[in-house]
Coordinates of C-alpha atoms in Angstrom, one line a residue:
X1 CA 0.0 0.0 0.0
X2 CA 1.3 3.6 -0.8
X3 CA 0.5 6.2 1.3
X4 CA -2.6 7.2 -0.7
X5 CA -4.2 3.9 -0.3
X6 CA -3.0 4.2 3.3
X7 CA -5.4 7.3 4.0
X8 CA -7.8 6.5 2.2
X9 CA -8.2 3.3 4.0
X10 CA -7.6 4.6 7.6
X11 CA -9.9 7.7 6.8
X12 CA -12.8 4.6 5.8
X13 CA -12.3 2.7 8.9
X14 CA -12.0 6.3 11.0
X15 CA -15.4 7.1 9.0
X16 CA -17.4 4.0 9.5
X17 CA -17.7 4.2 13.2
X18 CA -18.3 8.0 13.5
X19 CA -19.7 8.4 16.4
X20 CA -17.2 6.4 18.4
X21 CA -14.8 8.2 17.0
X22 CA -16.1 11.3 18.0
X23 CA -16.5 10.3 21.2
X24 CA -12.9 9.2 21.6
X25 CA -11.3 12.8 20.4
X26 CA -13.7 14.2 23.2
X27 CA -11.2 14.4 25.4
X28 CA -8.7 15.8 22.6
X29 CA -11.1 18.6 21.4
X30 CA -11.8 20.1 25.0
X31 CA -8.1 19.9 26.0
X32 CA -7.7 21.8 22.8
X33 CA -10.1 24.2 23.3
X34 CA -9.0 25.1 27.0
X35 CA -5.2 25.7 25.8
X36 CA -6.4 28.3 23.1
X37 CA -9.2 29.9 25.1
X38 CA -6.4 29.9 28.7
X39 CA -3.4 31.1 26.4
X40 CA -5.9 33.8 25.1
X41 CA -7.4 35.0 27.9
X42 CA -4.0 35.2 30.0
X43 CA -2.8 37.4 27.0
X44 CA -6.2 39.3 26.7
X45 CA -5.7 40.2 30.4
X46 CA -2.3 41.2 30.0
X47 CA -2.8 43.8 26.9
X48 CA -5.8 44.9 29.5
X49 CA -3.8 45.3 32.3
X50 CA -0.4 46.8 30.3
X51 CA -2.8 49.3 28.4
X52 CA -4.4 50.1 31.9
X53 CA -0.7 50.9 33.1
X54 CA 0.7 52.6 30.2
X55 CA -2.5 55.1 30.3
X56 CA -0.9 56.3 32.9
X57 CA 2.3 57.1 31.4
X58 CA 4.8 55.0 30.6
X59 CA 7.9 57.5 32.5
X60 CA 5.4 57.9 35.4
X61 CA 7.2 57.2 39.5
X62 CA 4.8 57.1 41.9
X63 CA 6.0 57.8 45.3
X64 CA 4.1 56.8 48.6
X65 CA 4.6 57.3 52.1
X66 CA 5.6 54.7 54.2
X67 CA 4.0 52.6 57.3
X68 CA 2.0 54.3 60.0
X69 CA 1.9 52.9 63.8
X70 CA -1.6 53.6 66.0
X71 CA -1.6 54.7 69.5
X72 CA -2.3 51.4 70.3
X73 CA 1.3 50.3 68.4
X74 CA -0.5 48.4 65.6
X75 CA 1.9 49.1 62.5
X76 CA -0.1 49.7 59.2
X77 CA 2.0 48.9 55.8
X78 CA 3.7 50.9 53.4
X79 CA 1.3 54.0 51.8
X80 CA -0.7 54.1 55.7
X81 CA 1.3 56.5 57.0
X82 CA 2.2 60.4 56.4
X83 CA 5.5 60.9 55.8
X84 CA 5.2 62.8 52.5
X85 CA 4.5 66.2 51.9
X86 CA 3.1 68.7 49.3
X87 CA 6.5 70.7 50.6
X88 CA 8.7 67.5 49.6
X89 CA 6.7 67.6 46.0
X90 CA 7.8 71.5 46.1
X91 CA 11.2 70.8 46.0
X92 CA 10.9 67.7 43.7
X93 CA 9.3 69.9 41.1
X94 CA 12.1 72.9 41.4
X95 CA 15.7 71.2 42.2
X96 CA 18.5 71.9 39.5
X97 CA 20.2 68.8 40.7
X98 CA 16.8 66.1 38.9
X99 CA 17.2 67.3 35.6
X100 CA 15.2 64.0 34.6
X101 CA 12.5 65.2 36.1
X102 CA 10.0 67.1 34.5
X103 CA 6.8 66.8 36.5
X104 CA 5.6 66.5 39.8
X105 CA 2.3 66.5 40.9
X106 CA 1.0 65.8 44.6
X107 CA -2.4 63.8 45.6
X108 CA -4.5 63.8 48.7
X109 CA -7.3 61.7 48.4
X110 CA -10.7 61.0 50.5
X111 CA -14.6 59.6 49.9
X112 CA -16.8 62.4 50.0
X113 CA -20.8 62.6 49.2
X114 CA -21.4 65.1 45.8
X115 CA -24.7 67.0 45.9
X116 CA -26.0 68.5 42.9
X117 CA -29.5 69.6 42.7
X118 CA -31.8 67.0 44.2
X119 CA -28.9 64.1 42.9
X120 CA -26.5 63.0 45.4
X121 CA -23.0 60.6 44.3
X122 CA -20.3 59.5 46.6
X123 CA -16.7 59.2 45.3
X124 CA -13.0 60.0 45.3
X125 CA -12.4 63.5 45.8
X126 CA -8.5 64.7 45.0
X127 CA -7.0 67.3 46.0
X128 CA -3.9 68.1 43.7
X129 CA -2.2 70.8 41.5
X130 CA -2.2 72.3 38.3
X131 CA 0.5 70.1 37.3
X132 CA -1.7 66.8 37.8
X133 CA -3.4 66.7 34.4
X134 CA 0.4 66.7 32.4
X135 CA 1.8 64.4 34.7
X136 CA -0.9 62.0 34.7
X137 CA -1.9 62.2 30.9
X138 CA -5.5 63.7 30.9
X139 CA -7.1 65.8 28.8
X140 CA -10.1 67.7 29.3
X141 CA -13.1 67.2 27.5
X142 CA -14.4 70.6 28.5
X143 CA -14.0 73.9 30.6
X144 CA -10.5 73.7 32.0
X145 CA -8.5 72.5 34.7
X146 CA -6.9 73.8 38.1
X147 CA -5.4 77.2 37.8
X148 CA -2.3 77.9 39.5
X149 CA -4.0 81.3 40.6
X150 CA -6.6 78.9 42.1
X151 CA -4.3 76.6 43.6
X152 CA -2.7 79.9 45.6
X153 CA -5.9 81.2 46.8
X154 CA -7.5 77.9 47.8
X155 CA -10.7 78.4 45.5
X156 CA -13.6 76.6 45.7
X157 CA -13.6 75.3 42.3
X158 CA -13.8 71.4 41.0
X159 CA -12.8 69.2 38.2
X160 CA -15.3 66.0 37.4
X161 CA -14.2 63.1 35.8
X162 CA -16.8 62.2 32.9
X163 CA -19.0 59.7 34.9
X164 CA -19.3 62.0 38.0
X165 CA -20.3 64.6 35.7
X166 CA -22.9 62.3 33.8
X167 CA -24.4 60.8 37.3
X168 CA -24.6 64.5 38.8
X169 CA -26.2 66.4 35.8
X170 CA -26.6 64.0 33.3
X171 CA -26.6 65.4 30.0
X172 CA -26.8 69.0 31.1
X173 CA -23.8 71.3 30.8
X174 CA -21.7 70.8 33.6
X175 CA -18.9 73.5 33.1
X176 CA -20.2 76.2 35.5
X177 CA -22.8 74.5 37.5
X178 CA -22.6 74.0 41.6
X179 CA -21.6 70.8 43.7
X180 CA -22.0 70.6 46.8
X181 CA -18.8 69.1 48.7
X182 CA -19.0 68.5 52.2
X183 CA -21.4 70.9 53.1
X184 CA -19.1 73.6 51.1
X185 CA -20.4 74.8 47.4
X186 CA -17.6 74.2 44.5
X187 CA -18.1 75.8 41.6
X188 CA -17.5 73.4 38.3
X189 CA -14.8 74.9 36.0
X190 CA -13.9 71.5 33.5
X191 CA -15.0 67.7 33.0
X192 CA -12.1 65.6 32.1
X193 CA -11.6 63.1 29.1
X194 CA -12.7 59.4 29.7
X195 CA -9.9 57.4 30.2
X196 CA -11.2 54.4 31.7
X197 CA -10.5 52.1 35.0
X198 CA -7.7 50.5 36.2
X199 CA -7.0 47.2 38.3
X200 CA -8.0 49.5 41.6
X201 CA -9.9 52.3 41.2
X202 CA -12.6 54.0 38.1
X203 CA -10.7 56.8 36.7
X204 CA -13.1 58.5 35.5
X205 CA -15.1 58.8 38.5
X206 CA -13.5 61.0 40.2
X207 CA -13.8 65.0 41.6
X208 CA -10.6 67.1 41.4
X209 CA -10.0 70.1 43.9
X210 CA -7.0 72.9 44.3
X211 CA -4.6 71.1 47.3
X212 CA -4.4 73.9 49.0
X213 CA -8.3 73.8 48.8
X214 CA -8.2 70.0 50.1
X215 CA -6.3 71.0 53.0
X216 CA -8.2 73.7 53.9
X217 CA -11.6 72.9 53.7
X218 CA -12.3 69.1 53.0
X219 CA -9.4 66.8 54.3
X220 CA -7.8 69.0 56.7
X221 CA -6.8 68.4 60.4
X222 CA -3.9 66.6 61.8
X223 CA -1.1 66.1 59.5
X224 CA -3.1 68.8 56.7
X225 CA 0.1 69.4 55.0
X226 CA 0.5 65.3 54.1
X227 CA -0.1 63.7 50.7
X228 CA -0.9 60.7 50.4
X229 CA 1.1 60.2 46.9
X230 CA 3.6 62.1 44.7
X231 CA 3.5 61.3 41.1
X232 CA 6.9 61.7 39.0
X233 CA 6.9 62.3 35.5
X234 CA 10.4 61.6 34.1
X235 CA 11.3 63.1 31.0
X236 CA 11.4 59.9 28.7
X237 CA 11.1 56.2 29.4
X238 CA 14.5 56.0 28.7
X239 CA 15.6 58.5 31.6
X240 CA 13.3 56.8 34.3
X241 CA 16.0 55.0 35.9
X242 CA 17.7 58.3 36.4
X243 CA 14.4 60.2 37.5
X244 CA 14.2 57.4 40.2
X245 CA 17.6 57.8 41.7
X246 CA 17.3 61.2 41.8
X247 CA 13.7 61.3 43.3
X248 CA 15.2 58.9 45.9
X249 CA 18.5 60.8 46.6
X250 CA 16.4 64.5 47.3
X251 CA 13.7 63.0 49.3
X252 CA 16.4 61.3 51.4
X253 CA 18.0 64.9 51.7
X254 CA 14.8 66.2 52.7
X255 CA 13.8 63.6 55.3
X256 CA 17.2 63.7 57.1
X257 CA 17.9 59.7 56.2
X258 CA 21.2 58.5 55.0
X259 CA 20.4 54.9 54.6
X260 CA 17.7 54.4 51.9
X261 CA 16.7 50.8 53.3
X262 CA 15.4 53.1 56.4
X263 CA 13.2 55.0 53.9
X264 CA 10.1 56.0 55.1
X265 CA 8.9 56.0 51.3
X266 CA 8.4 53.8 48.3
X267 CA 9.2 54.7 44.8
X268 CA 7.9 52.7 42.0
X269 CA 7.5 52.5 38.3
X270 CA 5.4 51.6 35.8
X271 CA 7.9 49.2 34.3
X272 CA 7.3 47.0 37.5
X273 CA 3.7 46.9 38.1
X274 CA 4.2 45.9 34.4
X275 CA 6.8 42.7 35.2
X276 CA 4.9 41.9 37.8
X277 CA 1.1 41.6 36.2
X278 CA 3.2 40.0 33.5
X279 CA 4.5 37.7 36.1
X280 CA 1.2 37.1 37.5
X281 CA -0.4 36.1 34.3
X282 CA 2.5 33.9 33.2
X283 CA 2.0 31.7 36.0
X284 CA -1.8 31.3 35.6
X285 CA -1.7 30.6 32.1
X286 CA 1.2 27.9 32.7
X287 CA -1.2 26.3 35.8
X288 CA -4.1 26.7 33.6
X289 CA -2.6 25.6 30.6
X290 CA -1.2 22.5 32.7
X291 CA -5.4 21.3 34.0
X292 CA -6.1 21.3 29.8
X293 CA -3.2 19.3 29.2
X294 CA -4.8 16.7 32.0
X295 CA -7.7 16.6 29.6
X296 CA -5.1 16.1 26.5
X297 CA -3.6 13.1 28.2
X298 CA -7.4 11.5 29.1
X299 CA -8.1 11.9 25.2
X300 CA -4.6 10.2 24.4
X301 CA -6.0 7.3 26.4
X302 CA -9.1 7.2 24.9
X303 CA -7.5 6.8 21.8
X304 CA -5.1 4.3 22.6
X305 CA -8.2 2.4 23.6
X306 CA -10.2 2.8 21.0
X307 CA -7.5 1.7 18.8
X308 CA -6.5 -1.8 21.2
X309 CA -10.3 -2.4 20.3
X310 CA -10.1 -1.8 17.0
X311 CA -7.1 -3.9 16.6
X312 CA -9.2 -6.5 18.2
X313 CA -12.4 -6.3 16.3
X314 CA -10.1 -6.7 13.0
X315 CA -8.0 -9.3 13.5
X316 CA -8.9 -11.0 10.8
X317 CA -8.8 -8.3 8.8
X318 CA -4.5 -8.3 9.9
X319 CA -4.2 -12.3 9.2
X320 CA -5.8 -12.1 6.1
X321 CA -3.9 -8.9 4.7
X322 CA -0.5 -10.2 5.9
X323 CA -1.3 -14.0 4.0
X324 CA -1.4 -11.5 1.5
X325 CA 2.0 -10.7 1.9
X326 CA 1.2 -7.5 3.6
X327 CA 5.0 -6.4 5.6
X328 CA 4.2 -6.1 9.6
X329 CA 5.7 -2.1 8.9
X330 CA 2.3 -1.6 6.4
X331 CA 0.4 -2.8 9.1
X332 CA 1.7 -0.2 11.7
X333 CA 1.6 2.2 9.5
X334 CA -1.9 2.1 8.8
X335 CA -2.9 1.8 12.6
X336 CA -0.9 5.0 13.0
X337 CA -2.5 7.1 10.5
X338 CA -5.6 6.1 11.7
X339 CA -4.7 7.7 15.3
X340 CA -2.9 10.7 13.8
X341 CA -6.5 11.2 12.0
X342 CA -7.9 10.9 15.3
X343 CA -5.5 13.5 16.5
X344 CA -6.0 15.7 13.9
X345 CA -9.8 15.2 14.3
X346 CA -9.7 16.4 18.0
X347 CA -7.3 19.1 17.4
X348 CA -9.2 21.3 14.5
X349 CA -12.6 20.8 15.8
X350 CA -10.9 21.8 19.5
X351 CA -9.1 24.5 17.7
X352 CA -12.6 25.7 16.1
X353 CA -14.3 25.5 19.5
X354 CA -11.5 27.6 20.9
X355 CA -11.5 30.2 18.6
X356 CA -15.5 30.3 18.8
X357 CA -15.7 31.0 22.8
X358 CA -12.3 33.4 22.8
X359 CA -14.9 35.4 20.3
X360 CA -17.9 35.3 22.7
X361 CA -16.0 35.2 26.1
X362 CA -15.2 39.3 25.9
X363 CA -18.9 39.9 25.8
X364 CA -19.4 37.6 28.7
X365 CA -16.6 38.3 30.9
X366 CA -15.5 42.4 30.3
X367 CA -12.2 41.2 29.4
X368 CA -9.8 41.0 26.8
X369 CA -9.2 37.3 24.9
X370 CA -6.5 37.2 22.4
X371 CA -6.2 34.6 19.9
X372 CA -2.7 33.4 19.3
X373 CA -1.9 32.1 15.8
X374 CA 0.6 30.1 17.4
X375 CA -1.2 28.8 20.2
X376 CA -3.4 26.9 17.7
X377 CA -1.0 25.7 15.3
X378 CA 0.6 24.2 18.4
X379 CA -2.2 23.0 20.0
X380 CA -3.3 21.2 16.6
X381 CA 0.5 19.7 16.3
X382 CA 0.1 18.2 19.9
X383 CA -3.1 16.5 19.0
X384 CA -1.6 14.7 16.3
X385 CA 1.3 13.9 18.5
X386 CA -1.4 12.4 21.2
X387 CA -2.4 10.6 18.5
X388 CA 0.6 9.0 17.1
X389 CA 2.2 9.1 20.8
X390 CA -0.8 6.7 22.0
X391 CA -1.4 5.0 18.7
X392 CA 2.2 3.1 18.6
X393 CA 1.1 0.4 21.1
X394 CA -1.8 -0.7 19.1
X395 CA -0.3 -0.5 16.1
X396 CA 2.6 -2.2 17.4
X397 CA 0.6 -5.2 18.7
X398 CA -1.7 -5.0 15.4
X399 CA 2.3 -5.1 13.3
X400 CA 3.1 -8.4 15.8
X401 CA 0.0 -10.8 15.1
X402 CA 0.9 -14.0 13.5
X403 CA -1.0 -14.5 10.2
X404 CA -2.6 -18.1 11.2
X405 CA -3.3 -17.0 14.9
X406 CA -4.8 -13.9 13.8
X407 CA -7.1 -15.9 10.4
X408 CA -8.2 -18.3 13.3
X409 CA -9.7 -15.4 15.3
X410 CA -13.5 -15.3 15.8

């Protein structure tokens, strides 16, 4: 037999029991279809979670404070306490010796009840400066943002992210309307651009105030001068290393420390919340991608079953085709293609299944799925390899049967 009579033959026999063969590459097909739709969905949530970092800005440092300890000596972790100051931000913004630093903007932050009209909304109100919307890559979708005339005289005045404008006035227009803040009327002066939400918090829920204003009025008291972060804007991605050294070496000035492992601050970059989601993700998908390959090996066992009993059900079908002179290699070989078909089966119909739920599973689940080209192709090669892989012992033992053992068969 050549190897067109060889397909033809294994794809009849394959054929002529279609249901049992379908059953058998059950386990093939949804191993198959878990590896494409776990590889995509650990790559759809990283590009989510990358493009969620990098709309922050790529050459951003974000500096927070470090632990706080209660009157009752229960120690808080890092960002609790309030060791930073708008005065450290000061001179981060205006020392000659960080000339990879091109923007710094300070952050205090609280959950405060919005009233507008008869509507009342609860969310993050920030107190910051002017320099905020550069370093953290806004734009405004209308009016304009924190003065620095405003910032000096502690104005009432407020900046609404898109969705607080929208669940305080709806489609009216917002840009010189009233909120009440805290018992205090702020007068609306701009409604920033959409940019989405990250892993933490909705960015564009949000209500922006003059620090000074922040201080003053809504989150003042005790420790009024604290921030609770400083964000760095470095002046390429390229010159972030240096922007961090040197945001480390003047805030160790400023705090009198000499040993930066005694910092009583964290500085960290976008680069490694970005290694470490990647991290994250890598290991999932490996774990995950591991459970599917369990159901990979169950459907190589179903095939190597199937195939023992096929071996079995044709044993006459062996003795008489080797009396025929048929060479115990012909025999294998045609036991083999028959599992590879199998494999093959499993694998495209697994890979089509895939494909189809990475194409409905965004809808479903808010999230990213990415198909990977070479996820499938792989996934379909392994199948076939399952198939040859668990198709050698059958073949093997079909190959080994003696012509007048096997003719005398029943």
């Amino acid at each position: 037999m050549n190897w067109a009579e060889t397909l033809h033959t294994s794809w009849a026999a394959v054929r002529s029991h279609a249901l049992r063969s379908l059953l058998t590459v059950l386990g093939i097909l949804i191993g198959i279809a878990a590896v494409i739709m776990t590889v995509g969905l650990g790559l759809g949530t990283q590009k989510d979670v990358s493009s969620q970092i990098s709309s922050l800005g790529s050459n951003l440092l974000i500096v927070s404070p470090g632990s706080s300890t209660s009157t009752a000596g229960v120690r808080g972790g890092f960002g609790t306490g309030t060791t930073l100051t708008a005065a450290d931000a000061t001179a981060l913004a205006s020392t000659v010796n960080a000339p990879d630093i091109v923007g710094v903007a300070a952050e205090k932050s609280t959950s405060l009840s919005l009233t507008a009209n008869s509507t009342n909304w609860t969310t993050t109100v920030t107190g910051t400066t002017p320099s905020w919307l550069d370093v953290r890559s806004r734009t405004m979708l209308s009016g304009s943002f924190i003065t620095d005339a405003q910032q000096a005289a502690a104005d009432s005045v407020v900046v609404l992210g898109s969705e607080t404008a929208t669940e305080l006035f709806g489609t009216t227009r917002v840009v010189g309307q009233t909120v009440t803040i805290d018992s205090r009327s702020f007068q609306v002066v701009g409604v920033l651009a959409s940019a989405g939400s990250n892993s933490s918090s909705n960015l564009d829920d949000v209500a922006i105030v003059p620090l000074s204003t922040a201080a003053s009025q809504l989150i003042g008291g005790t420790g009024s001068n604290s921030v609770s972060t400083i964000y760095i804007k470095a002046a390429s991605d390229t010159q972030l290393s240096g922007a961090y050294q040197e945001a480390e070496s003047v805030l160790l000035n400023l705090h009198s420390i000499s040993d930066s492992s005694s910092a009583d601050f964290t500085i960290s970059s976008q680069d490694a919340l970005v290694a470490t989601a990647t991290s994250i993700y890598q290991t999932l998908t490996v774990l995950l991608t591991g459970i599917a390959g369990l159901s990979l090996l169950v459907g190589g066992i179903g095939v190597m079953n199937i195939m023992l009993v096929s071996v079995t059900e044709r044993t006459r079908e062996i003795g008489l085709r080797k009396a025929l002179g048929a060479p115990p290699w012909a025999i294998r070989r045609q036991f083999l293609v028959e599992a590879a078909i199998l494999g093959l089966s499993g694998g495209v119909l697994g890979a089509v299944l895939g494909i189809g739920a990475a194409l409905v599973l965004p809808g479903v689940i808010g999230s990213s799925v990415v198909i990977s080209p070479a996820a499938v192709g792989l996934s379909i090669g392994v199948a076939i390899a399952i198939g040859l892989v668990f198709g050698v012992y059958p073949a093997t033992r079909a190959a080994r049967l003696a012509p007048i053992d096997a003719l005398r068969s029943e």
